[in-house]
């Protein structure tokens, strides 16, 4: 056993600002629930930060994705193209909208959706009908939307991707759940397509405990998102609802946490980037360790710092039994029972390789210099024992 007494956690919330004050304000005034000023303030702050015109808060990122897909036109029996390696919520949201995922393998270096495979698939296996819909040739069903996931907060070549989405007539919904604070050529994740979604779950860069925000520049879409996430009520007085809405709103007390966390976000992004820089410097050349490839156009929020090594299974075991928490990558969607029969576009199944070799290491915004040094030291010790 190593000497460090304290557990070094993976990625935990950091409540270092006005959280207590704003939550107390909700409690003191009684505005804890569906009305109150923090919801609007939080939505505005997230939209402003991302450089989007509108933000609509909801109960979590998954619910936000569900609504974003519906509002982008996804209907039962449609397909939605999505990254094969992602957190399961991306694929689940597609199912909630009644559609079926088409899974695209990851690029081996960036771990993002492989754009080469995507283009080849669109070119050879799909066709445009006279209504301007993109169909899968095999069964004639419509591919309504493409939903890239900015894996770990990294972003792929957006210019090529958006050109492709346009060429093939596919609206873009971005799963930017992990990417708040990441930019491509200075533009925020979540704002490249029609609509994007951020998550404020406990492990994300900032958190409301649970929460999500839908961002868009489309006023009509933003209004519809607000309407449908708040039970589709048409009048503040009478209980008239004009469609089957959802109770997906974020409550004021959680939005209060969100406002306090948004105040901290710029510092947290800097801290995450410093953590990333530290690991990239101190783990470079250690055994076979590699890092996620980031293009020059991308400023990466380093949401969940992840290393790649063929010794991953043993190193995971070593670190977790030596008080340094670390976790494997998510299991790719094609390996889960609900999605194993989905169309999976791949040549070399890079996702399987990523699953076997990648692992996240501690990177909370509250991590100390001492803890960072412990993590590096334990990784080196572990690898020495393993190899
Ligand atoms: C966290 C996450 C979500 C879901 O967000 P919740 O707020 O937990 O519902 C969706 N997609 C990805 C890629 C995520 O990492």
mmCIF file of C-alpha atoms and ligand atoms in Angstrom:
data_model
loop_
_atom_site.group_PDB
_atom_site.id
_atom_site.type_symbol
_atom_site.label_atom_id
_atom_site.label_comp_id
_atom_site.label_asym_id
_atom_site.label_seq_id
_atom_site.Cartn_x
_atom_site.Cartn_y
_atom_site.Cartn_z
ATOM 1 C CA UNK A 1 0.000 0.000 0.000
ATOM 2 C CA UNK A 2 1.089 3.537 -0.653
ATOM 3 C CA UNK A 3 1.473 6.162 2.021
ATOM 4 C CA UNK A 4 -1.245 8.568 0.962
ATOM 5 C CA UNK A 5 -3.960 8.470 3.607
ATOM 6 C CA UNK A 6 -6.602 10.415 1.755
ATOM 7 C CA UNK A 7 -8.682 9.150 -1.095
ATOM 8 C CA UNK A 8 -8.055 11.214 -4.234
ATOM 9 C CA UNK A 9 -11.502 11.517 -5.825
ATOM 10 C CA UNK A 10 -12.205 11.451 -9.538
ATOM 11 C CA UNK A 11 -14.282 14.553 -10.318
ATOM 12 C CA UNK A 12 -16.455 16.017 -7.586
ATOM 13 C CA UNK A 13 -18.545 19.201 -7.267
ATOM 14 C CA UNK A 14 -16.739 22.288 -6.016
ATOM 15 C CA UNK A 15 -19.029 24.652 -4.104
ATOM 16 C CA UNK A 16 -16.566 27.458 -3.530
ATOM 17 C CA UNK A 17 -18.686 30.524 -4.251
ATOM 18 C CA UNK A 18 -22.122 31.975 -3.489
ATOM 19 C CA UNK A 19 -23.993 28.653 -3.491
ATOM 20 C CA UNK A 20 -24.957 28.824 0.182
ATOM 21 C CA UNK A 21 -25.997 32.461 -0.052
ATOM 22 C CA UNK A 22 -28.271 32.017 -3.085
ATOM 23 C CA UNK A 23 -29.820 28.785 -1.835
ATOM 24 C CA UNK A 24 -30.453 30.482 1.530
ATOM 25 C CA UNK A 25 -32.150 33.285 -0.349
ATOM 26 C CA UNK A 26 -34.528 30.727 -1.884
ATOM 27 C CA UNK A 27 -35.199 29.187 1.508
ATOM 28 C CA UNK A 28 -35.665 32.565 3.229
ATOM 29 C CA UNK A 29 -38.096 33.811 0.612
ATOM 30 C CA UNK A 30 -39.869 30.496 0.014
ATOM 31 C CA UNK A 31 -39.079 30.543 -3.736
ATOM 32 C CA UNK A 32 -37.775 27.018 -3.918
ATOM 33 C CA UNK A 33 -39.851 25.524 -6.681
ATOM 34 C CA UNK A 34 -41.019 26.181 -10.211
ATOM 35 C CA UNK A 35 -41.133 29.990 -10.053
ATOM 36 C CA UNK A 36 -38.450 32.449 -8.972
ATOM 37 C CA UNK A 37 -35.775 34.676 -10.409
ATOM 38 C CA UNK A 38 -32.814 32.279 -10.400
ATOM 39 C CA UNK A 39 -34.139 30.155 -13.260
ATOM 40 C CA UNK A 40 -34.162 33.072 -15.711
ATOM 41 C CA UNK A 41 -30.840 34.328 -14.424
ATOM 42 C CA UNK A 42 -29.213 30.906 -14.786
ATOM 43 C CA UNK A 43 -30.581 30.441 -18.316
ATOM 44 C CA UNK A 44 -29.306 33.860 -19.319
ATOM 45 C CA UNK A 45 -25.863 33.267 -17.815
ATOM 46 C CA UNK A 46 -25.401 29.946 -19.617
ATOM 47 C CA UNK A 47 -26.635 31.374 -22.926
ATOM 48 C CA UNK A 48 -24.377 34.444 -22.595
ATOM 49 C CA UNK A 49 -21.368 32.345 -21.672
ATOM 50 C CA UNK A 50 -21.890 30.085 -24.686
ATOM 51 C CA UNK A 51 -22.653 33.014 -26.963
ATOM 52 C CA UNK A 52 -26.142 31.683 -27.747
ATOM 53 C CA UNK A 53 -29.245 33.843 -27.860
ATOM 54 C CA UNK A 54 -31.452 31.638 -25.691
ATOM 55 C CA UNK A 55 -31.098 29.153 -22.864
ATOM 56 C CA UNK A 56 -33.821 26.916 -21.460
ATOM 57 C CA UNK A 57 -33.134 25.169 -18.169
ATOM 58 C CA UNK A 58 -34.390 21.672 -17.540
ATOM 59 C CA UNK A 59 -34.248 18.951 -14.954
ATOM 60 C CA UNK A 60 -31.157 17.243 -16.407
ATOM 61 C CA UNK A 61 -29.116 16.951 -19.562
ATOM 62 C CA UNK A 62 -30.886 13.782 -20.674
ATOM 63 C CA UNK A 63 -34.275 15.502 -20.590
ATOM 64 C CA UNK A 64 -32.725 18.430 -22.464
ATOM 65 C CA UNK A 65 -31.510 16.075 -25.207
ATOM 66 C CA UNK A 66 -34.930 14.436 -25.435
ATOM 67 C CA UNK A 67 -36.606 17.807 -26.000
ATOM 68 C CA UNK A 68 -33.865 19.089 -28.318
ATOM 69 C CA UNK A 69 -34.278 16.016 -30.545
ATOM 70 C CA UNK A 70 -38.065 16.376 -30.619
ATOM 71 C CA UNK A 71 -37.813 20.045 -31.519
ATOM 72 C CA UNK A 72 -35.302 19.272 -34.250
ATOM 73 C CA UNK A 73 -38.076 17.167 -35.794
ATOM 74 C CA UNK A 74 -37.253 13.642 -34.619
ATOM 75 C CA UNK A 75 -40.316 11.406 -34.811
ATOM 76 C CA UNK A 76 -41.055 7.755 -34.095
ATOM 77 C CA UNK A 77 -39.463 5.417 -36.632
ATOM 78 C CA UNK A 78 -36.738 7.949 -37.554
ATOM 79 C CA UNK A 79 -33.015 7.414 -37.217
ATOM 80 C CA UNK A 80 -30.576 9.698 -35.413
ATOM 81 C CA UNK A 81 -26.840 9.406 -36.056
ATOM 82 C CA UNK A 82 -24.778 9.472 -32.839
ATOM 83 C CA UNK A 83 -21.304 8.676 -31.520
ATOM 84 C CA UNK A 84 -20.955 5.011 -30.539
ATOM 85 C CA UNK A 85 -18.790 5.788 -27.550
ATOM 86 C CA UNK A 86 -20.708 8.118 -25.270
ATOM 87 C CA UNK A 87 -22.531 8.138 -21.988
ATOM 88 C CA UNK A 88 -25.716 6.087 -22.413
ATOM 89 C CA UNK A 89 -27.954 9.160 -22.032
ATOM 90 C CA UNK A 90 -27.240 10.227 -25.631
ATOM 91 C CA UNK A 91 -28.666 7.029 -27.068
ATOM 92 C CA UNK A 92 -31.471 6.854 -24.506
ATOM 93 C CA UNK A 93 -32.691 10.332 -25.462
ATOM 94 C CA UNK A 94 -32.984 9.130 -29.073
ATOM 95 C CA UNK A 95 -35.139 6.227 -27.884
ATOM 96 C CA UNK A 96 -37.311 8.548 -25.769
ATOM 97 C CA UNK A 97 -38.092 10.454 -28.966
ATOM 98 C CA UNK A 98 -39.172 7.132 -30.509
ATOM 99 C CA UNK A 99 -36.221 6.942 -32.885
ATOM 100 C CA UNK A 100 -33.357 4.494 -33.406
ATOM 101 C CA UNK A 101 -29.657 5.365 -33.105
ATOM 102 C CA UNK A 102 -27.213 4.800 -35.950
ATOM 103 C CA UNK A 103 -23.839 4.445 -34.236
ATOM 104 C CA UNK A 104 -20.608 5.839 -35.651
ATOM 105 C CA UNK A 105 -17.250 4.498 -34.483
ATOM 106 C CA UNK A 106 -14.746 6.837 -32.817
ATOM 107 C CA UNK A 107 -11.546 8.267 -34.255
ATOM 108 C CA UNK A 108 -8.667 6.364 -32.575
ATOM 109 C CA UNK A 109 -6.794 9.515 -31.520
ATOM 110 C CA UNK A 110 -9.447 12.129 -30.713
ATOM 111 C CA UNK A 111 -12.082 9.633 -29.516
ATOM 112 C CA UNK A 112 -14.723 11.809 -31.234
ATOM 113 C CA UNK A 113 -17.106 10.570 -33.937
ATOM 114 C CA UNK A 114 -14.911 9.556 -36.915
ATOM 115 C CA UNK A 115 -15.765 12.026 -39.663
ATOM 116 C CA UNK A 116 -14.182 9.907 -42.400
ATOM 117 C CA UNK A 117 -16.430 6.964 -41.561
ATOM 118 C CA UNK A 118 -19.402 9.281 -41.270
ATOM 119 C CA UNK A 119 -18.883 10.715 -44.725
ATOM 120 C CA UNK A 120 -18.381 7.325 -46.315
ATOM 121 C CA UNK A 121 -21.567 6.074 -44.676
ATOM 122 C CA UNK A 122 -23.615 9.079 -45.808
ATOM 123 C CA UNK A 123 -22.206 8.847 -49.323
ATOM 124 C CA UNK A 124 -22.694 5.127 -49.877
ATOM 125 C CA UNK A 125 -25.588 4.033 -47.662
ATOM 126 C CA UNK A 126 -28.008 6.966 -47.753
ATOM 127 C CA UNK A 127 -30.016 8.843 -50.342
ATOM 128 C CA UNK A 128 -32.024 12.073 -50.499
ATOM 129 C CA UNK A 129 -35.748 11.837 -51.348
ATOM 130 C CA UNK A 130 -37.759 14.502 -53.180
ATOM 131 C CA UNK A 131 -38.931 15.986 -49.857
ATOM 132 C CA UNK A 132 -35.314 16.724 -48.959
ATOM 133 C CA UNK A 133 -35.176 13.947 -46.386
ATOM 134 C CA UNK A 134 -32.099 11.775 -45.999
ATOM 135 C CA UNK A 135 -33.022 8.092 -46.069
ATOM 136 C CA UNK A 136 -31.160 4.941 -45.175
ATOM 137 C CA UNK A 137 -31.139 3.054 -48.505
ATOM 138 C CA UNK A 138 -31.516 -0.335 -46.848
ATOM 139 C CA UNK A 139 -34.990 0.289 -45.397
ATOM 140 C CA UNK A 140 -36.066 3.730 -46.636
ATOM 141 C CA UNK A 141 -36.383 5.136 -43.108
ATOM 142 C CA UNK A 142 -35.531 8.784 -42.524
ATOM 143 C CA UNK A 143 -32.330 9.904 -40.812
ATOM 144 C CA UNK A 144 -33.749 13.018 -39.194
ATOM 145 C CA UNK A 145 -30.858 14.445 -37.208
ATOM 146 C CA UNK A 146 -27.185 13.991 -36.492
ATOM 147 C CA UNK A 147 -26.088 14.253 -32.881
ATOM 148 C CA UNK A 148 -22.343 14.468 -32.266
ATOM 149 C CA UNK A 149 -21.109 14.176 -28.679
ATOM 150 C CA UNK A 150 -18.140 16.289 -27.653
ATOM 151 C CA UNK A 151 -16.405 13.441 -25.877
ATOM 152 C CA UNK A 152 -14.624 14.484 -22.665
ATOM 153 C CA UNK A 153 -15.066 18.112 -23.737
ATOM 154 C CA UNK A 154 -12.911 17.713 -26.854
ATOM 155 C CA UNK A 155 -14.280 18.975 -30.185
ATOM 156 C CA UNK A 156 -13.688 17.549 -33.657
ATOM 157 C CA UNK A 157 -13.132 19.482 -36.901
ATOM 158 C CA UNK A 158 -16.343 21.510 -36.799
ATOM 159 C CA UNK A 159 -15.840 23.169 -40.192
ATOM 160 C CA UNK A 160 -15.683 19.820 -42.004
ATOM 161 C CA UNK A 161 -18.498 18.419 -39.931
ATOM 162 C CA UNK A 162 -20.880 21.328 -40.512
ATOM 163 C CA UNK A 163 -20.101 21.300 -44.234
ATOM 164 C CA UNK A 164 -21.000 17.613 -44.260
ATOM 165 C CA UNK A 165 -24.216 18.158 -42.272
ATOM 166 C CA UNK A 166 -25.214 20.806 -44.789
ATOM 167 C CA UNK A 167 -24.248 18.760 -47.820
ATOM 168 C CA UNK A 168 -26.317 15.813 -46.608
ATOM 169 C CA UNK A 169 -29.214 17.917 -45.310
ATOM 170 C CA UNK A 170 -28.964 16.845 -41.701
ATOM 171 C CA UNK A 171 -29.907 19.180 -38.832
ATOM 172 C CA UNK A 172 -27.394 19.068 -35.959
ATOM 173 C CA UNK A 173 -28.243 18.602 -32.297
ATOM 174 C CA UNK A 174 -25.100 18.782 -30.163
ATOM 175 C CA UNK A 175 -24.702 16.690 -27.059
ATOM 176 C CA UNK A 176 -22.442 19.252 -25.395
ATOM 177 C CA UNK A 177 -23.173 17.813 -21.940
ATOM 178 C CA UNK A 178 -19.466 17.587 -21.110
ATOM 179 C CA UNK A 179 -18.199 20.505 -23.111
ATOM 180 C CA UNK A 180 -19.239 23.697 -21.308
ATOM 181 C CA UNK A 181 -16.113 25.854 -21.508
ATOM 182 C CA UNK A 182 -14.730 24.217 -24.668
ATOM 183 C CA UNK A 183 -14.423 26.186 -27.890
ATOM 184 C CA UNK A 184 -13.546 25.595 -31.545
ATOM 185 C CA UNK A 185 -12.015 28.661 -33.256
ATOM 186 C CA UNK A 186 -13.283 30.663 -30.300
ATOM 187 C CA UNK A 187 -16.890 29.515 -30.637
ATOM 188 C CA UNK A 188 -18.525 27.611 -27.785
ATOM 189 C CA UNK A 189 -19.510 23.968 -27.984
ATOM 190 C CA UNK A 190 -23.278 23.638 -28.203
ATOM 191 C CA UNK A 191 -23.713 26.523 -30.650
ATOM 192 C CA UNK A 192 -22.616 25.052 -33.981
ATOM 193 C CA UNK A 193 -25.879 23.372 -34.902
ATOM 194 C CA UNK A 194 -29.563 24.108 -34.511
ATOM 195 C CA UNK A 195 -29.607 23.331 -30.797
ATOM 196 C CA UNK A 196 -27.182 22.145 -28.124
ATOM 197 C CA UNK A 197 -27.476 20.774 -24.604
ATOM 198 C CA UNK A 198 -25.266 21.161 -21.527
ATOM 199 C CA UNK A 199 -25.465 19.017 -18.391
ATOM 200 C CA UNK A 200 -25.022 20.151 -14.795
ATOM 201 C CA UNK A 201 -24.867 16.705 -13.247
ATOM 202 C CA UNK A 202 -22.648 16.216 -10.191
ATOM 203 C CA UNK A 203 -19.591 15.079 -12.126
ATOM 204 C CA UNK A 204 -19.637 17.842 -14.767
ATOM 205 C CA UNK A 205 -17.390 20.924 -14.743
ATOM 206 C CA UNK A 206 -20.021 22.835 -12.776
ATOM 207 C CA UNK A 207 -23.115 21.348 -11.194
ATOM 208 C CA UNK A 208 -26.613 22.102 -9.948
ATOM 209 C CA UNK A 209 -26.806 18.657 -8.374
ATOM 210 C CA UNK A 210 -28.783 17.706 -11.451
ATOM 211 C CA UNK A 211 -29.741 19.945 -14.325
ATOM 212 C CA UNK A 212 -29.431 20.799 -17.988
ATOM 213 C CA UNK A 213 -29.674 23.794 -20.284
ATOM 214 C CA UNK A 214 -30.778 23.761 -23.928
ATOM 215 C CA UNK A 215 -29.114 26.530 -25.961
ATOM 216 C CA UNK A 216 -30.164 27.824 -29.370
ATOM 217 C CA UNK A 217 -30.219 30.967 -31.502
ATOM 218 C CA UNK A 218 -33.691 30.116 -32.770
ATOM 219 C CA UNK A 219 -36.324 32.092 -30.875
ATOM 220 C CA UNK A 220 -39.244 29.899 -31.892
ATOM 221 C CA UNK A 221 -37.360 26.764 -30.860
ATOM 222 C CA UNK A 222 -36.441 28.313 -27.496
ATOM 223 C CA UNK A 223 -40.072 29.251 -26.841
ATOM 224 C CA UNK A 224 -41.242 25.756 -27.762
ATOM 225 C CA UNK A 225 -38.572 24.255 -25.502
ATOM 226 C CA UNK A 226 -39.733 26.369 -22.564
ATOM 227 C CA UNK A 227 -43.377 25.535 -23.260
ATOM 228 C CA UNK A 228 -42.964 21.817 -23.634
ATOM 229 C CA UNK A 229 -40.621 21.435 -20.619
ATOM 230 C CA UNK A 230 -43.161 23.228 -18.391
ATOM 231 C CA UNK A 231 -46.245 21.064 -19.088
ATOM 232 C CA UNK A 232 -47.327 23.049 -22.179
ATOM 233 C CA UNK A 233 -49.551 25.364 -20.157
ATOM 234 C CA UNK A 234 -51.063 28.134 -22.280
ATOM 235 C CA UNK A 235 -52.361 30.469 -19.592
ATOM 236 C CA UNK A 236 -50.959 31.366 -16.160
ATOM 237 C CA UNK A 237 -54.393 31.170 -14.521
ATOM 238 C CA UNK A 238 -56.446 28.405 -16.072
ATOM 239 C CA UNK A 239 -55.210 24.855 -16.396
ATOM 240 C CA UNK A 240 -55.279 24.776 -20.150
ATOM 241 C CA UNK A 241 -52.486 22.808 -21.831
ATOM 242 C CA UNK A 242 -52.313 22.575 -25.605
ATOM 243 C CA UNK A 243 -50.244 19.404 -26.027
ATOM 244 C CA UNK A 244 -48.700 16.590 -24.029
ATOM 245 C CA UNK A 245 -45.949 18.506 -22.288
ATOM 246 C CA UNK A 246 -43.295 17.378 -19.845
ATOM 247 C CA UNK A 247 -42.530 18.374 -16.292
ATOM 248 C CA UNK A 248 -38.861 18.815 -17.113
ATOM 249 C CA UNK A 249 -38.315 22.247 -15.545
ATOM 250 C CA UNK A 250 -35.360 23.023 -13.327
ATOM 251 C CA UNK A 251 -36.519 24.284 -9.930
ATOM 252 C CA UNK A 252 -35.446 27.665 -8.586
ATOM 253 C CA UNK A 253 -33.394 26.282 -5.699
ATOM 254 C CA UNK A 254 -31.208 24.318 -8.137
ATOM 255 C CA UNK A 255 -30.985 27.262 -10.527
ATOM 256 C CA UNK A 256 -29.690 29.269 -7.541
ATOM 257 C CA UNK A 257 -26.849 26.761 -7.265
ATOM 258 C CA UNK A 258 -26.363 27.146 -10.995
ATOM 259 C CA UNK A 259 -26.004 30.927 -10.816
ATOM 260 C CA UNK A 260 -23.331 30.579 -8.124
ATOM 261 C CA UNK A 261 -21.552 27.881 -10.144
ATOM 262 C CA UNK A 262 -21.664 29.932 -13.355
ATOM 263 C CA UNK A 263 -19.857 32.712 -11.489
ATOM 264 C CA UNK A 264 -17.054 30.208 -10.849
ATOM 265 C CA UNK A 265 -16.978 28.624 -14.301
ATOM 266 C CA UNK A 266 -14.221 30.776 -15.859
ATOM 267 C CA UNK A 267 -11.891 29.896 -12.967
ATOM 268 C CA UNK A 268 -12.862 26.227 -13.144
ATOM 269 C CA UNK A 269 -12.058 26.079 -16.853
ATOM 270 C CA UNK A 270 -8.615 27.530 -16.111
ATOM 271 C CA UNK A 271 -8.117 25.034 -13.292
ATOM 272 C CA UNK A 272 -9.161 22.063 -15.455
ATOM 273 C CA UNK A 273 -6.778 23.255 -18.157
ATOM 274 C CA UNK A 274 -3.969 23.556 -15.617
ATOM 275 C CA UNK A 275 -4.706 20.004 -14.428
ATOM 276 C CA UNK A 276 -4.575 18.807 -18.033
ATOM 277 C CA UNK A 277 -1.287 20.615 -18.621
ATOM 278 C CA UNK A 278 0.171 19.129 -15.448
ATOM 279 C CA UNK A 279 -0.676 15.556 -16.408
ATOM 280 C CA UNK A 280 0.427 16.014 -20.006
ATOM 281 C CA UNK A 281 3.770 17.278 -18.764
ATOM 282 C CA UNK A 282 4.351 14.797 -15.927
ATOM 283 C CA UNK A 283 3.006 11.670 -17.605
ATOM 284 C CA UNK A 284 4.590 12.252 -21.004
ATOM 285 C CA UNK A 285 6.907 9.365 -21.844
ATOM 286 C CA UNK A 286 5.756 7.261 -18.871
ATOM 287 C CA UNK A 287 5.444 3.694 -20.217
ATOM 288 C CA UNK A 288 3.104 3.760 -23.231
ATOM 289 C CA UNK A 289 0.802 6.494 -21.916
ATOM 290 C CA UNK A 290 -0.940 8.568 -24.578
ATOM 291 C CA UNK A 291 -3.400 11.431 -24.342
ATOM 292 C CA UNK A 292 -6.469 12.490 -26.271
ATOM 293 C CA UNK A 293 -5.402 14.346 -29.410
ATOM 294 C CA UNK A 294 -6.594 17.946 -29.468
ATOM 295 C CA UNK A 295 -6.496 20.096 -32.581
ATOM 296 C CA UNK A 296 -4.997 23.599 -32.563
ATOM 297 C CA UNK A 297 -8.417 25.141 -33.180
ATOM 298 C CA UNK A 298 -9.802 23.679 -29.969
ATOM 299 C CA UNK A 299 -9.615 25.090 -26.473
ATOM 300 C CA UNK A 300 -10.438 22.025 -24.385
ATOM 301 C CA UNK A 301 -12.178 22.237 -20.987
ATOM 302 C CA UNK A 302 -10.375 19.010 -19.951
ATOM 303 C CA UNK A 303 -13.589 17.929 -18.316
ATOM 304 C CA UNK A 304 -12.529 14.404 -17.340
ATOM 305 C CA UNK A 305 -8.821 13.856 -17.802
ATOM 306 C CA UNK A 306 -8.241 10.523 -19.489
ATOM 307 C CA UNK A 307 -5.093 8.589 -20.336
ATOM 308 C CA UNK A 308 -4.599 5.674 -22.722
ATOM 309 C CA UNK A 309 -2.401 2.692 -21.888
ATOM 310 C CA UNK A 310 -2.482 -0.981 -22.795
ATOM 311 C CA UNK A 311 -1.938 -1.688 -19.081
ATOM 312 C CA UNK A 312 -5.326 -0.107 -18.275
ATOM 313 C CA UNK A 313 -6.955 -3.123 -16.553
ATOM 314 C CA UNK A 314 -4.049 -3.624 -14.139
ATOM 315 C CA UNK A 315 -3.482 0.091 -13.624
ATOM 316 C CA UNK A 316 -7.169 0.649 -12.804
ATOM 317 C CA UNK A 317 -6.935 -2.068 -10.205
ATOM 318 C CA UNK A 318 -3.707 -0.713 -8.768
ATOM 319 C CA UNK A 319 -4.893 2.895 -8.490
ATOM 320 C CA UNK A 320 -8.310 2.054 -7.049
ATOM 321 C CA UNK A 321 -6.723 -0.115 -4.368
ATOM 322 C CA UNK A 322 -4.223 2.648 -3.584
ATOM 323 C CA UNK A 323 -6.680 5.441 -2.882
ATOM 324 C CA UNK A 324 -6.503 7.077 -6.277
ATOM 325 C CA UNK A 325 -9.912 6.735 -7.881
ATOM 326 C CA UNK A 326 -9.947 6.045 -11.574
ATOM 327 C CA UNK A 327 -12.527 4.716 -13.994
ATOM 328 C CA UNK A 328 -12.648 3.084 -17.414
ATOM 329 C CA UNK A 329 -14.325 4.755 -20.380
ATOM 330 C CA UNK A 330 -18.061 4.244 -20.874
ATOM 331 C CA UNK A 331 -18.998 1.015 -22.514
ATOM 332 C CA UNK A 332 -19.695 1.683 -26.215
ATOM 333 C CA UNK A 333 -23.391 1.651 -27.155
ATOM 334 C CA UNK A 334 -23.015 -1.343 -29.517
ATOM 335 C CA UNK A 335 -22.013 -3.449 -26.492
ATOM 336 C CA UNK A 336 -25.153 -2.652 -24.482
ATOM 337 C CA UNK A 337 -28.150 -5.017 -24.772
ATOM 338 C CA UNK A 338 -30.562 -2.226 -25.823
ATOM 339 C CA UNK A 339 -28.335 -1.027 -28.665
ATOM 340 C CA UNK A 340 -26.435 -4.119 -29.772
ATOM 341 C CA UNK A 341 -28.617 -4.566 -32.859
ATOM 342 C CA UNK A 342 -28.340 -0.944 -34.016
ATOM 343 C CA UNK A 343 -26.547 -0.186 -37.232
ATOM 344 C CA UNK A 344 -22.900 0.381 -36.218
ATOM 345 C CA UNK A 345 -20.673 2.070 -38.775
ATOM 346 C CA UNK A 346 -17.110 0.889 -38.207
ATOM 347 C CA UNK A 347 -14.012 -0.568 -39.824
ATOM 348 C CA UNK A 348 -11.692 -1.400 -36.952
ATOM 349 C CA UNK A 349 -14.023 -1.047 -33.958
ATOM 350 C CA UNK A 350 -11.865 1.661 -32.390
ATOM 351 C CA UNK A 351 -14.424 1.979 -29.596
ATOM 352 C CA UNK A 352 -13.558 -1.505 -28.340
ATOM 353 C CA UNK A 353 -9.892 -0.497 -28.259
ATOM 354 C CA UNK A 354 -10.684 2.773 -26.438
ATOM 355 C CA UNK A 355 -12.731 0.849 -23.893
ATOM 356 C CA UNK A 356 -9.828 -1.519 -23.205
ATOM 357 C CA UNK A 357 -7.125 1.136 -22.962
ATOM 358 C CA UNK A 358 -8.543 4.462 -21.758
ATOM 359 C CA UNK A 359 -9.077 5.473 -18.156
ATOM 360 C CA UNK A 360 -10.027 8.686 -16.373
ATOM 361 C CA UNK A 361 -7.847 9.920 -13.505
ATOM 362 C CA UNK A 362 -8.584 12.416 -10.697
ATOM 363 C CA UNK A 363 -9.273 15.915 -11.982
ATOM 364 C CA UNK A 364 -11.694 17.690 -9.641
ATOM 365 C CA UNK A 365 -11.398 21.470 -9.794
ATOM 366 C CA UNK A 366 -10.626 21.309 -6.064
ATOM 367 C CA UNK A 367 -7.680 18.938 -6.493
ATOM 368 C CA UNK A 368 -4.497 20.153 -4.775
ATOM 369 C CA UNK A 369 -0.912 20.249 -6.082
ATOM 370 C CA UNK A 370 -0.069 17.573 -3.550
ATOM 371 C CA UNK A 371 -2.847 15.321 -4.811
ATOM 372 C CA UNK A 372 -1.791 15.805 -8.424
ATOM 373 C CA UNK A 373 1.734 14.748 -7.441
ATOM 374 C CA UNK A 374 0.328 11.686 -5.645
ATOM 375 C CA UNK A 375 -1.647 10.658 -8.718
ATOM 376 C CA UNK A 376 1.423 10.902 -10.957
ATOM 377 C CA UNK A 377 3.580 9.080 -8.442
ATOM 378 C CA UNK A 378 1.051 6.259 -8.016
ATOM 379 C CA UNK A 379 0.651 5.856 -11.771
ATOM 380 C CA UNK A 380 4.425 5.520 -12.114
ATOM 381 C CA UNK A 381 4.651 3.095 -9.201
ATOM 382 C CA UNK A 382 1.742 1.062 -10.498
ATOM 383 C CA UNK A 383 3.178 0.785 -13.974
ATOM 384 C CA UNK A 384 6.573 -0.193 -12.547
ATOM 385 C CA UNK A 385 4.950 -3.097 -10.720
ATOM 386 C CA UNK A 386 2.861 -4.136 -13.718
ATOM 387 C CA UNK A 387 5.488 -4.040 -16.441
HETATM 388 C C1 LIG B 1 -23.645 13.707 -18.488
HETATM 389 C C2 LIG B 1 -23.999 13.404 -19.880
HETATM 390 C C3 LIG B 1 -25.326 13.436 -20.346
HETATM 391 C C4 LIG B 1 -26.528 13.511 -19.490
HETATM 392 O O1 LIG B 1 -26.620 14.482 -18.586
HETATM 393 P P1 LIG B 1 -27.473 14.312 -17.246
HETATM 394 O O2 LIG B 1 -27.539 15.731 -16.802
HETATM 395 O O3 LIG B 1 -26.699 13.430 -16.321
HETATM 396 O O4 LIG B 1 -28.810 13.761 -17.605
HETATM 397 C C5 LIG B 1 -25.548 13.258 -21.693
HETATM 398 N N1 LIG B 1 -24.567 13.013 -22.545
HETATM 399 C C6 LIG B 1 -23.295 12.938 -22.149
HETATM 400 C C7 LIG B 1 -22.236 12.688 -23.164
HETATM 401 C C8 LIG B 1 -22.960 13.116 -20.798
HETATM 402 O O5 LIG B 1 -21.689 12.990 -20.403
#
